[in-house]
Amino acid sequence: LREVGMLMGFKWGCATSAYQVEGGWNADGKGESDWDHFVHKHPEKIDDGSNGDVACDSYNRFREDVQLLKNMGANMYRFSLSWPRILPTGDPNNVNENGVQYYRDLIDELWANGIEPIVTIYHWDMPQVIADKYTWLDEEIVEKFVDYCRIVFERFGDKVNYYVTINEPWAIAAGGFDLGIFPPYKVGTVQKGKLGLSLDTWWNEPADPNSQEDIEAANRAMEFKLGIGAYPLLHGCYPPSMRERIDKNSAAEGRDTSRLPTFSDEWKNKIKGAYDFFGLNHYSSQLVTTPARAPKACPEIRWSIGKPGFDTDQDIFQYHDPTWPSTTTWWCKFVPWGFRKTLNYIKNEYGNPEVLVTENGCSGERSELQDTERTNFFRGYINDMLKAIAVDGCKVIGYSAWSLLDGWEWGAGNTVTFGIHHVDLEDPLKTRTPRDSAKFLGNIFKNNGFVKG
Ligand code: FCB
């Protein structure tokens, strides 16, 4: 690929998010975020009771992080801005200049080392002052988010070419509400960067590829998972199977209106086409059939527990093929071909947009430096991505591995580690050590693809 110039300008790098690595939770004028609030109030909700108060201390150690990327030959870094570090109370007239300076320094440091910043504007942490009043179910929050985006574009627009607006709206919706999210829309502020949002999906494979029922079930699973975010961006409405089933079930429940909202014409116009690139977070795959056809021995995978909700409406049964190799995270099986199929699905269903892989990776043991399993994971997934580009014609413009560091892993706290660099949490210096996977990816980054032999 490299030799025929197919990967010219390809972006190779790693990803993190503010709350997972920065620490400095109340440093230099940063406001409290909803995650700060939540973990301080409810440590019992986190597997090991830990929090991201200090995490990898990237707030103080970002120059080291940039060197890690540089050592790997990365030419991009996907990180997120902490909303309350920039707007402590959400009020755009009250900008925390220290916070702005921190990100400007990080961005300058990246460019100075030949690394392009890919900026996620919202990776799940918002000012608590806003969270006290609104959630993503309130339309008022759109205005707050736009205020924030405007400041981001004003302060960083001269230095950033790519923004991811929202990381994984599906995860935000399913985790927080089970249903309902407004896709972001284009804002009128002057900035030259490209906008996209990061949508997460596993690949849904029909359990029996010869069964029409399974094929339809897998299609529903894709539409309910990826389509909920992607389809409105393309067509201005929700995907056909969601519309049909949720409308029907809502009527059967005796409701006057469907549980699935309909966009007004104003919103349709705002949403449709409101992206320049398609950000994809992809980790793993699952088999899909109908509940009636479910195999007896396999445990069902449930991502959403609300009823009525996704589960009833989708009418699917999801499980893992027991022969798929496991990783230390139960939902993350090693299924590289699912990545290629996902990229082809996006190409075929959404008009072959430019895709930026904003997350891909797997967890491993915290103590291990020779992370063979993770290295194999990257080898397999990148290989299949390259096939999608070269053989299938998918327009993938870049790839960022999750994650540069052993970040704090939300509800799993510090019990799960996704880093290609080990971070010694006991050590006040939070010493970073490259694992084998970092060296492996470094070779790929430096050579713009696999090296022969
Ligand atoms: C994704 C999140 C990211 C990290 C990885 C493992 O869903 O975007 O923050 O937690 O999973």
PDB file of N, CA, C and O in Angstrom, residues 346-393:
ATOM      1  N   ILE A 346     -20.233   0.961   6.589  1.00  0.00           N
ATOM      2  CA  ILE A 346     -20.274   2.431   6.548  1.00  0.00           C
ATOM      3  C   ILE A 346     -20.152   2.914   5.102  1.00  0.00           C
ATOM      4  O   ILE A 346     -20.871   3.808   4.668  1.00  0.00           O
ATOM      5  N   LYS A 347     -19.267   2.292   4.369  1.00  0.00           N
ATOM      6  CA  LYS A 347     -19.093   2.666   2.952  1.00  0.00           C
ATOM      7  C   LYS A 347     -20.417   2.476   2.187  1.00  0.00           C
ATOM      8  O   LYS A 347     -20.874   3.363   1.476  1.00  0.00           O
ATOM      9  N   ASN A 348     -21.034   1.318   2.371  1.00  0.00           N
ATOM     10  CA  ASN A 348     -22.218   1.000   1.574  1.00  0.00           C
ATOM     11  C   ASN A 348     -23.478   1.712   2.057  1.00  0.00           C
ATOM     12  O   ASN A 348     -24.322   2.088   1.258  1.00  0.00           O
ATOM     13  N   GLU A 349     -23.614   1.872   3.368  1.00  0.00           N
ATOM     14  CA  GLU A 349     -24.862   2.450   3.900  1.00  0.00           C
ATOM     15  C   GLU A 349     -24.836   3.965   3.951  1.00  0.00           C
ATOM     16  O   GLU A 349     -25.890   4.600   3.967  1.00  0.00           O
ATOM     17  N   TYR A 350     -23.666   4.543   4.074  1.00  0.00           N
ATOM     18  CA  TYR A 350     -23.609   5.986   4.320  1.00  0.00           C
ATOM     19  C   TYR A 350     -22.839   6.746   3.249  1.00  0.00           C
ATOM     20  O   TYR A 350     -22.266   7.811   3.512  1.00  0.00           O
ATOM     21  N   GLY A 351     -22.778   6.189   2.048  1.00  0.00           N
ATOM     22  CA  GLY A 351     -22.206   6.935   0.926  1.00  0.00           C
ATOM     23  C   GLY A 351     -20.699   7.115   0.989  1.00  0.00           C
ATOM     24  O   GLY A 351     -20.192   8.152   0.574  1.00  0.00           O
ATOM     25  N   ASN A 352     -20.014   6.108   1.466  1.00  0.00           N
ATOM     26  CA  ASN A 352     -18.534   6.112   1.490  1.00  0.00           C
ATOM     27  C   ASN A 352     -17.913   7.415   1.997  1.00  0.00           C
ATOM     28  O   ASN A 352     -17.135   8.068   1.287  1.00  0.00           O
ATOM     29  N   PRO A 353     -18.251   7.810   3.229  1.00  0.00           N
ATOM     30  CA  PRO A 353     -17.653   9.038   3.779  1.00  0.00           C
ATOM     31  C   PRO A 353     -16.195   8.804   4.156  1.00  0.00           C
ATOM     32  O   PRO A 353     -15.739   7.661   4.235  1.00  0.00           O
ATOM     33  N   GLU A 354     -15.463   9.893   4.378  1.00  0.00           N
ATOM     34  CA  GLU A 354     -14.117   9.765   4.937  1.00  0.00           C
ATOM     35  C   GLU A 354     -14.247   9.287   6.370  1.00  0.00           C
ATOM     36  O   GLU A 354     -14.983   9.884   7.157  1.00  0.00           O
ATOM     37  N   VAL A 355     -13.558   8.216   6.705  1.00  0.00           N
ATOM     38  CA  VAL A 355     -13.650   7.655   8.062  1.00  0.00           C
ATOM     39  C   VAL A 355     -12.332   7.881   8.797  1.00  0.00           C
ATOM     40  O   VAL A 355     -11.259   7.595   8.266  1.00  0.00           O
ATOM     41  N   LEU A 356     -12.449   8.424   9.995  1.00  0.00           N
ATOM     42  CA  LEU A 356     -11.275   8.530  10.859  1.00  0.00           C
ATOM     43  C   LEU A 356     -11.514   7.548  12.006  1.00  0.00           C
ATOM     44  O   LEU A 356     -12.512   7.682  12.723  1.00  0.00           O
ATOM     45  N   VAL A 357     -10.660   6.535  12.119  1.00  0.00           N
ATOM     46  CA  VAL A 357     -10.824   5.584  13.222  1.00  0.00           C
ATOM     47  C   VAL A 357     -10.340   6.287  14.480  1.00  0.00           C
ATOM     48  O   VAL A 357      -9.146   6.543  14.640  1.00  0.00           O
ATOM     49  N   THR A 358     -11.286   6.622  15.358  1.00  0.00           N
ATOM     50  CA  THR A 358     -10.921   7.434  16.516  1.00  0.00           C
ATOM     51  C   THR A 358     -10.603   6.579  17.747  1.00  0.00           C
ATOM     52  O   THR A 358     -10.023   7.088  18.702  1.00  0.00           O
ATOM     53  N   GLU A 359     -11.006   5.307  17.736  1.00  0.00           N
ATOM     54  CA  GLU A 359     -10.614   4.391  18.817  1.00  0.00           C
ATOM     55  C   GLU A 359     -10.613   2.959  18.312  1.00  0.00           C
ATOM     56  O   GLU A 359     -11.523   2.553  17.597  1.00  0.00           O
ATOM     57  N   ASN A 360      -9.592   2.209  18.718  1.00  0.00           N
ATOM     58  CA  ASN A 360      -9.543   0.768  18.497  1.00  0.00           C
ATOM     59  C   ASN A 360      -8.446   0.229  19.404  1.00  0.00           C
ATOM     60  O   ASN A 360      -7.367   0.814  19.474  1.00  0.00           O
ATOM     61  N   GLY A 361      -8.746  -0.870  20.094  1.00  0.00           N
ATOM     62  CA  GLY A 361      -7.723  -1.431  20.979  1.00  0.00           C
ATOM     63  C   GLY A 361      -8.336  -2.458  21.903  1.00  0.00           C
ATOM     64  O   GLY A 361      -9.498  -2.831  21.764  1.00  0.00           O
ATOM     65  N   CYS A 362      -7.550  -2.936  22.859  1.00  0.00           N
ATOM     66  CA  CYS A 362      -8.083  -3.880  23.826  1.00  0.00           C
ATOM     67  C   CYS A 362      -7.323  -3.746  25.144  1.00  0.00           C
ATOM     68  O   CYS A 362      -6.242  -3.169  25.201  1.00  0.00           O
ATOM     69  N   SER A 363      -7.913  -4.289  26.190  1.00  0.00           N
ATOM     70  CA  SER A 363      -7.289  -4.186  27.508  1.00  0.00           C
ATOM     71  C   SER A 363      -6.361  -5.375  27.740  1.00  0.00           C
ATOM     72  O   SER A 363      -6.414  -6.372  27.030  1.00  0.00           O
ATOM     73  N   GLY A 364      -5.525  -5.238  28.755  1.00  0.00           N
ATOM     74  CA  GLY A 364      -4.622  -6.336  29.126  1.00  0.00           C
ATOM     75  C   GLY A 364      -4.325  -6.265  30.611  1.00  0.00           C
ATOM     76  O   GLY A 364      -4.933  -5.467  31.331  1.00  0.00           O
ATOM     77  N   GLU A 365      -3.387  -7.082  31.063  1.00  0.00           N
ATOM     78  CA  GLU A 365      -2.999  -7.056  32.476  1.00  0.00           C
ATOM     79  C   GLU A 365      -2.210  -5.787  32.759  1.00  0.00           C
ATOM     80  O   GLU A 365      -1.321  -5.424  31.983  1.00  0.00           O
ATOM     81  N   ARG A 366      -2.468  -5.160  33.920  1.00  0.00           N
ATOM     82  CA  ARG A 366      -1.773  -3.911  34.239  1.00  0.00           C
ATOM     83  C   ARG A 366      -0.256  -4.094  34.290  1.00  0.00           C
ATOM     84  O   ARG A 366       0.499  -3.283  33.776  1.00  0.00           O
ATOM     85  N   SER A 367       0.181  -5.190  34.901  1.00  0.00           N
ATOM     86  CA  SER A 367       1.619  -5.318  35.150  1.00  0.00           C
ATOM     87  C   SER A 367       2.420  -5.677  33.895  1.00  0.00           C
ATOM     88  O   SER A 367       3.620  -5.469  33.837  1.00  0.00           O
ATOM     89  N   GLU A 368       1.749  -6.194  32.861  1.00  0.00           N
ATOM     90  CA  GLU A 368       2.548  -6.752  31.763  1.00  0.00           C
ATOM     91  C   GLU A 368       3.116  -5.682  30.832  1.00  0.00           C
ATOM     92  O   GLU A 368       2.466  -4.693  30.519  1.00  0.00           O
ATOM     93  N   LEU A 369       4.363  -5.917  30.439  1.00  0.00           N
ATOM     94  CA  LEU A 369       4.997  -5.055  29.441  1.00  0.00           C
ATOM     95  C   LEU A 369       5.064  -5.790  28.103  1.00  0.00           C
ATOM     96  O   LEU A 369       5.029  -5.188  27.044  1.00  0.00           O
ATOM     97  N   GLN A 370       5.163  -7.125  28.203  1.00  0.00           N
ATOM     98  CA  GLN A 370       5.146  -7.923  26.968  1.00  0.00           C
ATOM     99  C   GLN A 370       3.703  -8.289  26.679  1.00  0.00           C
ATOM    100  O   GLN A 370       3.242  -9.392  26.995  1.00  0.00           O
ATOM    101  N   ASP A 371       2.981  -7.373  26.104  1.00  0.00           N
ATOM    102  CA  ASP A 371       1.540  -7.575  25.905  1.00  0.00           C
ATOM    103  C   ASP A 371       1.272  -8.184  24.527  1.00  0.00           C
ATOM    104  O   ASP A 371       0.755  -7.530  23.616  1.00  0.00           O
ATOM    105  N   THR A 372       1.619  -9.461  24.429  1.00  0.00           N
ATOM    106  CA  THR A 372       1.505 -10.175  23.149  1.00  0.00           C
ATOM    107  C   THR A 372       0.079 -10.169  22.624  1.00  0.00           C
ATOM    108  O   THR A 372      -0.159  -9.988  21.428  1.00  0.00           O
ATOM    109  N   GLU A 373      -0.876 -10.368  23.537  1.00  0.00           N
ATOM    110  CA  GLU A 373      -2.269 -10.445  23.115  1.00  0.00           C
ATOM    111  C   GLU A 373      -2.714  -9.120  22.483  1.00  0.00           C
ATOM    112  O   GLU A 373      -3.352  -9.092  21.428  1.00  0.00           O
ATOM    113  N   ARG A 374      -2.344  -8.021  23.138  1.00  0.00           N
ATOM    114  CA  ARG A 374      -2.733  -6.702  22.620  1.00  0.00           C
ATOM    115  C   ARG A 374      -2.023  -6.420  21.287  1.00  0.00           C
ATOM    116  O   ARG A 374      -2.614  -5.891  20.351  1.00  0.00           O
ATOM    117  N   THR A 375      -0.752  -6.818  21.224  1.00  0.00           N
ATOM    118  CA  THR A 375       0.005  -6.629  19.978  1.00  0.00           C
ATOM    119  C   THR A 375      -0.665  -7.387  18.837  1.00  0.00           C
ATOM    120  O   THR A 375      -0.848  -6.850  17.736  1.00  0.00           O
ATOM    121  N   ASN A 376      -1.068  -8.628  19.109  1.00  0.00           N
ATOM    122  CA  ASN A 376      -1.765  -9.414  18.082  1.00  0.00           C
ATOM    123  C   ASN A 376      -3.080  -8.763  17.686  1.00  0.00           C
ATOM    124  O   ASN A 376      -3.489  -8.801  16.528  1.00  0.00           O
ATOM    125  N   PHE A 377      -3.723  -8.192  18.674  1.00  0.00           N
ATOM    126  CA  PHE A 377      -4.998  -7.511  18.425  1.00  0.00           C
ATOM    127  C   PHE A 377      -4.780  -6.389  17.403  1.00  0.00           C
ATOM    128  O   PHE A 377      -5.459  -6.313  16.384  1.00  0.00           O
ATOM    129  N   PHE A 378      -3.792  -5.549  17.673  1.00  0.00           N
ATOM    130  CA  PHE A 378      -3.529  -4.435  16.745  1.00  0.00           C
ATOM    131  C   PHE A 378      -3.118  -4.950  15.368  1.00  0.00           C
ATOM    132  O   PHE A 378      -3.547  -4.431  14.342  1.00  0.00           O
ATOM    133  N   ARG A 379      -2.288  -6.001  15.346  1.00  0.00           N
ATOM    134  CA  ARG A 379      -1.825  -6.532  14.058  1.00  0.00           C
ATOM    135  C   ARG A 379      -3.038  -6.969  13.226  1.00  0.00           C
ATOM    136  O   ARG A 379      -3.175  -6.612  12.057  1.00  0.00           O
ATOM    137  N   GLY A 380      -3.920  -7.726  13.865  1.00  0.00           N
ATOM    138  CA  GLY A 380      -5.088  -8.248  13.153  1.00  0.00           C
ATOM    139  C   GLY A 380      -6.021  -7.140  12.678  1.00  0.00           C
ATOM    140  O   GLY A 380      -6.455  -7.123  11.525  1.00  0.00           O
ATOM    141  N   TYR A 381      -6.312  -6.199  13.559  1.00  0.00           N
ATOM    142  CA  TYR A 381      -7.283  -5.155  13.206  1.00  0.00           C
ATOM    143  C   TYR A 381      -6.720  -4.214  12.149  1.00  0.00           C
ATOM    144  O   TYR A 381      -7.416  -3.825  11.207  1.00  0.00           O
ATOM    145  N   ILE A 382      -5.448  -3.837  12.285  1.00  0.00           N
ATOM    146  CA  ILE A 382      -4.877  -2.911  11.299  1.00  0.00           C
ATOM    147  C   ILE A 382      -4.783  -3.601   9.939  1.00  0.00           C
ATOM    148  O   ILE A 382      -5.067  -3.020   8.896  1.00  0.00           O
ATOM    149  N   ASN A 383      -4.427  -4.879   9.953  1.00  0.00           N
ATOM    150  CA  ASN A 383      -4.364  -5.644   8.711  1.00  0.00           C
ATOM    151  C   ASN A 383      -5.718  -5.623   7.997  1.00  0.00           C
ATOM    152  O   ASN A 383      -5.805  -5.372   6.793  1.00  0.00           O
ATOM    153  N   ASP A 384      -6.781  -5.845   8.752  1.00  0.00           N
ATOM    154  CA  ASP A 384      -8.108  -5.843   8.128  1.00  0.00           C
ATOM    155  C   ASP A 384      -8.538  -4.444   7.691  1.00  0.00           C
ATOM    156  O   ASP A 384      -9.242  -4.288   6.694  1.00  0.00           O
ATOM    157  N   MET A 385      -8.109  -3.432   8.429  1.00  0.00           N
ATOM    158  CA  MET A 385      -8.407  -2.053   7.998  1.00  0.00           C
ATOM    159  C   MET A 385      -7.727  -1.773   6.663  1.00  0.00           C
ATOM    160  O   MET A 385      -8.324  -1.177   5.754  1.00  0.00           O
ATOM    161  N   LEU A 386      -6.475  -2.210   6.534  1.00  0.00           N
ATOM    162  CA  LEU A 386      -5.733  -1.956   5.299  1.00  0.00           C
ATOM    163  C   LEU A 386      -6.380  -2.691   4.122  1.00  0.00           C
ATOM    164  O   LEU A 386      -6.434  -2.174   3.000  1.00  0.00           O
ATOM    165  N   LYS A 387      -6.927  -3.886   4.388  1.00  0.00           N
ATOM    166  CA  LYS A 387      -7.651  -4.596   3.319  1.00  0.00           C
ATOM    167  C   LYS A 387      -8.896  -3.810   2.924  1.00  0.00           C
ATOM    168  O   LYS A 387      -9.250  -3.732   1.744  1.00  0.00           O
ATOM    169  N   ALA A 388      -9.558  -3.246   3.918  1.00  0.00           N
ATOM    170  CA  ALA A 388     -10.767  -2.462   3.619  1.00  0.00           C
ATOM    171  C   ALA A 388     -10.412  -1.280   2.729  1.00  0.00           C
ATOM    172  O   ALA A 388     -11.175  -0.905   1.833  1.00  0.00           O
ATOM    173  N   ILE A 389      -9.232  -0.699   2.965  1.00  0.00           N
ATOM    174  CA  ILE A 389      -8.813   0.452   2.155  1.00  0.00           C
ATOM    175  C   ILE A 389      -8.420  -0.017   0.748  1.00  0.00           C
ATOM    176  O   ILE A 389      -8.928   0.470  -0.257  1.00  0.00           O
ATOM    177  N   ALA A 390      -7.512  -1.000   0.706  1.00  0.00           N
ATOM    178  CA  ALA A 390      -6.894  -1.362  -0.576  1.00  0.00           C
ATOM    179  C   ALA A 390      -7.806  -2.210  -1.451  1.00  0.00           C
ATOM    180  O   ALA A 390      -7.901  -1.999  -2.649  1.00  0.00           O
ATOM    181  N   VAL A 391      -8.478  -3.171  -0.836  1.00  0.00           N
ATOM    182  CA  VAL A 391      -9.269  -4.109  -1.635  1.00  0.00           C
ATOM    183  C   VAL A 391     -10.698  -3.609  -1.812  1.00  0.00           C
ATOM    184  O   VAL A 391     -11.285  -3.712  -2.872  1.00  0.00           O
ATOM    185  N   ASP A 392     -11.255  -3.036  -0.739  1.00  0.00           N
ATOM    186  CA  ASP A 392     -12.685  -2.696  -0.772  1.00  0.00           C
ATOM    187  C   ASP A 392     -12.956  -1.234  -1.102  1.00  0.00           C
ATOM    188  O   ASP A 392     -14.101  -0.852  -1.316  1.00  0.00           O
ATOM    189  N   GLY A 393     -11.930  -0.413  -1.085  1.00  0.00           N
ATOM    190  CA  GLY A 393     -12.140   0.991  -1.442  1.00  0.00           C
ATOM    191  C   GLY A 393     -12.786   1.846  -0.361  1.00  0.00           C
ATOM    192  O   GLY A 393     -13.414   2.860  -0.662  1.00  0.00           O
TER     193      GLY A 393
END
